[in-house]
Coordinates of C-alpha atoms in Angstrom, one line a residue:
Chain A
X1 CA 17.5 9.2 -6.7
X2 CA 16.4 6.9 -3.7
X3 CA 14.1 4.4 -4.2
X4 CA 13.0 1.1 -4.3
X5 CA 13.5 -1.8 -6.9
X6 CA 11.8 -4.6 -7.6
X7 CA 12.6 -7.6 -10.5
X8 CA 11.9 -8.8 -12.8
X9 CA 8.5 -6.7 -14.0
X10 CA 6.7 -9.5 -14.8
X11 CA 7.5 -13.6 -14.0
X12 CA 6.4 -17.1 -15.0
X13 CA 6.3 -19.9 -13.3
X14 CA 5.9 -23.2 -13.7
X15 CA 3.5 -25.1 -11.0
X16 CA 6.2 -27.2 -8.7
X17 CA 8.9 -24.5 -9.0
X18 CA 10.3 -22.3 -6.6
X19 CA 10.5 -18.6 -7.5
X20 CA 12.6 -15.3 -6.0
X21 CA 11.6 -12.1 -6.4
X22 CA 14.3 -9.3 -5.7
X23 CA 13.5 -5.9 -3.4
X24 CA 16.6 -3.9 -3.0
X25 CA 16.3 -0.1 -2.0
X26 CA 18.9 2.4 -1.2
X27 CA 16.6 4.9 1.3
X28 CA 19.0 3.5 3.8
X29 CA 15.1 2.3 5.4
X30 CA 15.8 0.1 8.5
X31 CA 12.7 -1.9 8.0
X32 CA 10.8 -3.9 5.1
X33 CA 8.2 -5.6 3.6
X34 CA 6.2 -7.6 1.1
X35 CA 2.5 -7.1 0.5
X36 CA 0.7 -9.2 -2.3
X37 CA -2.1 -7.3 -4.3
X38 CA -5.2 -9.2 -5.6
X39 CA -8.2 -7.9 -7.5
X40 CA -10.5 -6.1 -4.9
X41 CA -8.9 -7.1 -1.5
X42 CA -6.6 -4.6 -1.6
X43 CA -2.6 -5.1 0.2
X44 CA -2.4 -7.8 2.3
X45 CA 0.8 -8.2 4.3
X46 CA 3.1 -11.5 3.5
X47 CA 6.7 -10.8 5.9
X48 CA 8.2 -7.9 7.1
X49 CA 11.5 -7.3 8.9
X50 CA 12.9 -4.7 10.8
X51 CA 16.3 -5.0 11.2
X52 CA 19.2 -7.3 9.2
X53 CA 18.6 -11.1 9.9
X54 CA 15.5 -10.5 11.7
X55 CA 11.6 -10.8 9.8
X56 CA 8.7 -11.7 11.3
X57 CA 5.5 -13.3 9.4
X58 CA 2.6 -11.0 8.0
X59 CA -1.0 -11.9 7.2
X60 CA -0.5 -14.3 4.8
X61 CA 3.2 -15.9 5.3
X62 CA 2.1 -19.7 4.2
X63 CA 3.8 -20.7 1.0
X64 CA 6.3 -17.7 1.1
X65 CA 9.9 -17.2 2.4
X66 CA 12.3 -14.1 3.4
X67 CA 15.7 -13.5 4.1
X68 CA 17.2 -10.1 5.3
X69 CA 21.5 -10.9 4.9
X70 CA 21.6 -6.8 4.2
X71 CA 19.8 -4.1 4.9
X72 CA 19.3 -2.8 1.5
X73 CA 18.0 -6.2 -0.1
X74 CA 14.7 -8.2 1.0
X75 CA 14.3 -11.2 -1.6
X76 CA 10.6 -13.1 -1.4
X77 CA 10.9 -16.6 -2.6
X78 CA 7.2 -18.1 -3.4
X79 CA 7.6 -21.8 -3.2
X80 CA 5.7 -24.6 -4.3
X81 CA 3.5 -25.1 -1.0
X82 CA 1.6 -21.3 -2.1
X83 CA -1.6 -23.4 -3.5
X84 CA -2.7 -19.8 -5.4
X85 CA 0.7 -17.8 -6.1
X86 CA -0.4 -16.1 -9.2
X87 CA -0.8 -12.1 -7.9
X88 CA 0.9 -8.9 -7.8
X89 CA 3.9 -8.1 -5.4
X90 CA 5.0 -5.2 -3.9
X91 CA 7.7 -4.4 -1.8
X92 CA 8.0 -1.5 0.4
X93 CA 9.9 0.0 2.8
X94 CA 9.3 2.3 6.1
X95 CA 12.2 3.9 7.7
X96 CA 12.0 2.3 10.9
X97 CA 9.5 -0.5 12.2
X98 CA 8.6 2.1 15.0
X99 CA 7.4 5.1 12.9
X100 CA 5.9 3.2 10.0
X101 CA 2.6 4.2 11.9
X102 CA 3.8 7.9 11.0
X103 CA 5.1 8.2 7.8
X104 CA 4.0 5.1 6.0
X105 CA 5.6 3.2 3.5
X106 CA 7.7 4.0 -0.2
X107 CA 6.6 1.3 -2.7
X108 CA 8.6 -0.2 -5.5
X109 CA 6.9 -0.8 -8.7
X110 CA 6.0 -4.6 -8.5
X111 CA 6.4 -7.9 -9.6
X112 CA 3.4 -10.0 -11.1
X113 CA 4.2 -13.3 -11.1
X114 CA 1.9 -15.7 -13.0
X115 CA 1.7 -19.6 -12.9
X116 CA 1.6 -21.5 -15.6
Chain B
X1 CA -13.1 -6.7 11.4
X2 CA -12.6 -4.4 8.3
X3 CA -10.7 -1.7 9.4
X4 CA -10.9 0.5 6.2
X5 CA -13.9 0.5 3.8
X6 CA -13.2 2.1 0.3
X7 CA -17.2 0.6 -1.0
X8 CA -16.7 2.7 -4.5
X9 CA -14.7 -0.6 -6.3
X10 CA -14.5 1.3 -9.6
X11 CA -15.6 5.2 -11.0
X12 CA -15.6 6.5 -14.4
X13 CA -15.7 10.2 -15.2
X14 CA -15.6 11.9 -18.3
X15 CA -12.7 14.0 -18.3
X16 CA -12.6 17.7 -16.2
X17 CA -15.7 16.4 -14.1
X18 CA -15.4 16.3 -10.4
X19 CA -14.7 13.0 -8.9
X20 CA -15.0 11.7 -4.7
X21 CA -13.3 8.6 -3.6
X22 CA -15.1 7.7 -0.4
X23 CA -12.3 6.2 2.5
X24 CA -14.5 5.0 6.0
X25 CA -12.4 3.6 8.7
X26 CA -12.9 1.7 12.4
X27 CA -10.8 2.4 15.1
X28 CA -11.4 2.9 19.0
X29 CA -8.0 4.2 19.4
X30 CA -7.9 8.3 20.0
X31 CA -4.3 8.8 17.9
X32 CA -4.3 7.6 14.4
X33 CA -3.3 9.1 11.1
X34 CA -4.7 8.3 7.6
X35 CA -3.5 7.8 4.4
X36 CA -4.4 8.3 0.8
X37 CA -1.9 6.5 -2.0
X38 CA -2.6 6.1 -5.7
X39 CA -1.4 3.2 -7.8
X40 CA -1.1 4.3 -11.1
X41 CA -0.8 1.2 -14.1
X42 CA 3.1 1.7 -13.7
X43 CA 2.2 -0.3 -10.3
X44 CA 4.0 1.7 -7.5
X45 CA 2.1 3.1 -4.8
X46 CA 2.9 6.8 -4.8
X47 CA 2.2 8.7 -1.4
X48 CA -0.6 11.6 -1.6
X49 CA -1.3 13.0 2.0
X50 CA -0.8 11.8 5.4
X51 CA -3.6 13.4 8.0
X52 CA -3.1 12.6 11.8
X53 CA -6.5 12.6 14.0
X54 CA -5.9 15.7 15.8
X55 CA -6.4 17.6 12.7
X56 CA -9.3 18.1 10.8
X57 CA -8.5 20.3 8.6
X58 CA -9.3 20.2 5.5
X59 CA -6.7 20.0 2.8
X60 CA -6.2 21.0 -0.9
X61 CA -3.0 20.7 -2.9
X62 CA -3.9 21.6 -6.7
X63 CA -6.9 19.8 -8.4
X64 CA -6.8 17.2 -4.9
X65 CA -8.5 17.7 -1.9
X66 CA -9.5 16.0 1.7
X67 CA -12.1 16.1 3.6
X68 CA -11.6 14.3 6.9
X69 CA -14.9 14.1 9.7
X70 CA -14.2 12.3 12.6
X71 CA -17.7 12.3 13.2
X72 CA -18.8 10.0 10.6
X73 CA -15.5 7.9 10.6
X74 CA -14.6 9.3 6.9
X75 CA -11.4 10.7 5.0
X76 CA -12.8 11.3 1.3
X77 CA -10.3 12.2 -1.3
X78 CA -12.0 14.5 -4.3
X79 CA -10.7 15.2 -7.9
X80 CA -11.1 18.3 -9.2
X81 CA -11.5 18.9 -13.1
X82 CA -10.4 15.4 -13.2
X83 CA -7.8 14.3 -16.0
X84 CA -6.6 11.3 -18.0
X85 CA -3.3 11.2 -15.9
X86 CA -5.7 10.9 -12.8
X87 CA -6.7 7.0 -13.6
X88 CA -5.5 4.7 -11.3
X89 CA -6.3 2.8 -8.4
X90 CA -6.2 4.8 -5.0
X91 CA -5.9 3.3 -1.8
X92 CA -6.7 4.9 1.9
X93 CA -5.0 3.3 4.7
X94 CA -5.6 3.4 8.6
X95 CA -2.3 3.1 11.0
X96 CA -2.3 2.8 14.5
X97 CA 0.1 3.7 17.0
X98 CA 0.7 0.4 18.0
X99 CA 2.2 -0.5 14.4
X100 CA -0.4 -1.4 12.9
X101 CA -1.3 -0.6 9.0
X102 CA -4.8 -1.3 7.4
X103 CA -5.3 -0.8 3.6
X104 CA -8.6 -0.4 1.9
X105 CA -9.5 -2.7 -1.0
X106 CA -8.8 -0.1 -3.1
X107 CA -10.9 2.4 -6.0
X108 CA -10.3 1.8 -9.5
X109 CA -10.8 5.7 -11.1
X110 CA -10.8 5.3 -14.8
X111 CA -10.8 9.3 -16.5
X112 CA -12.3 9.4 -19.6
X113 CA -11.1 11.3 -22.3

């Protein structure tokens, strides 16, 4: 079955360290993204990309990196300069940028990374 | 400006009572669609209905229904004879044709057995 996933489940990290968290999804979706989930403000939008080797910043890029080398795999990395990492990630993807406004997103299941 | 308002932050029910989730949303633009996802403790957000604005019909698929009123802004999601399986956290969501996506903050429905 098609889907999206996202690992590990859950993550510790030390504060200082660097951190990647893995999105790989075989919908054959052109376009993805990473959304960070907090306690009562809902999804808020860290990168996107829509096509291989090409991501644009979100809401919330500071402290956060991308890369898109293939189209099935979207990797976060959470570095040391994100002052309050600790949250809930979710990856998603749409299957174009253009229609996202149409059909809306399929969401893996998470990562919650926790600093320690 | 808040694009989506979801104000219930978290609803108990005792199981097989009725349950609304209230969804308001701001928007100037004439085309739009709305969304409704749950998130159940597994984490993934699973898709429920997708309701463009030209359409305000209401809609029931089993114990779930929408009612969407363009007149007061709203796009609320009720539970019918709710159940244990029905506790999650459900988000409505506002897109706009110029790719634009808006999430509410989210209701946290916890059934009670």
């Amino acid at each position: 079955d098609g889907g999206i996933t996202q690992s590990p489940k859950y993550l510790f990290r030390k504060e200082g360290q660097n951190v990647t968290l893995s999105c790989e999804q075989n919908l054959n979706h052109d376009a993805m993204y990473w959304y960070r989930q907090d306690p009562g403000q809902g999804l808020r939008l860290i990168y996107y990309s829509q096509i291989v080797n090409d991501f644009q910043k979100g809401d919330i890029a500071e402290g956060y990196s991308v890369s898109r080398e293939k189209k099935e795999s979207f990797p976060l990395t959470v570095t040391s300069a994100q002052k309050n990492p600790t949250a809930f990630y979710l990856c998603a993807s749409s299957i174009d940028g253009r229609t996202r406004y149409l059909y809306g997103y399929t969401f893996g299941s998470g990562t919650r990374l926790t600093v320690v | 400006a808040q694009k989506v308002t979801q104000a219930q932050t978290e609803i108990s029910v005792v199981e097989k009572e009725d349950v609304t989730l209230d969804c308001v949303y701001e928007t100037r633009d004439t085309t739009y669609y709305l969304f409704w996802y749950k998130q159940p403790p597994s984490g993934e957000l699973v898709f429920l209905i997708r309701r463009n604005s030209f359409d305000e019909q209401n809609e029931i698929s089993g114990r779930y229904s929408w009612n969407f009123q363009k007149s007061t802004s709203s796009f609320n999601f009720t539970i019918t004879a709710s159940q244990v399986v029905d506790s999650a956290v459900y988000f409505c969501a506002l897109s706009l044709t110029g790719n634009q996506f808006y999430f509410g903050t989210g209701t946290s429905l916890t059934v009670i057995p």
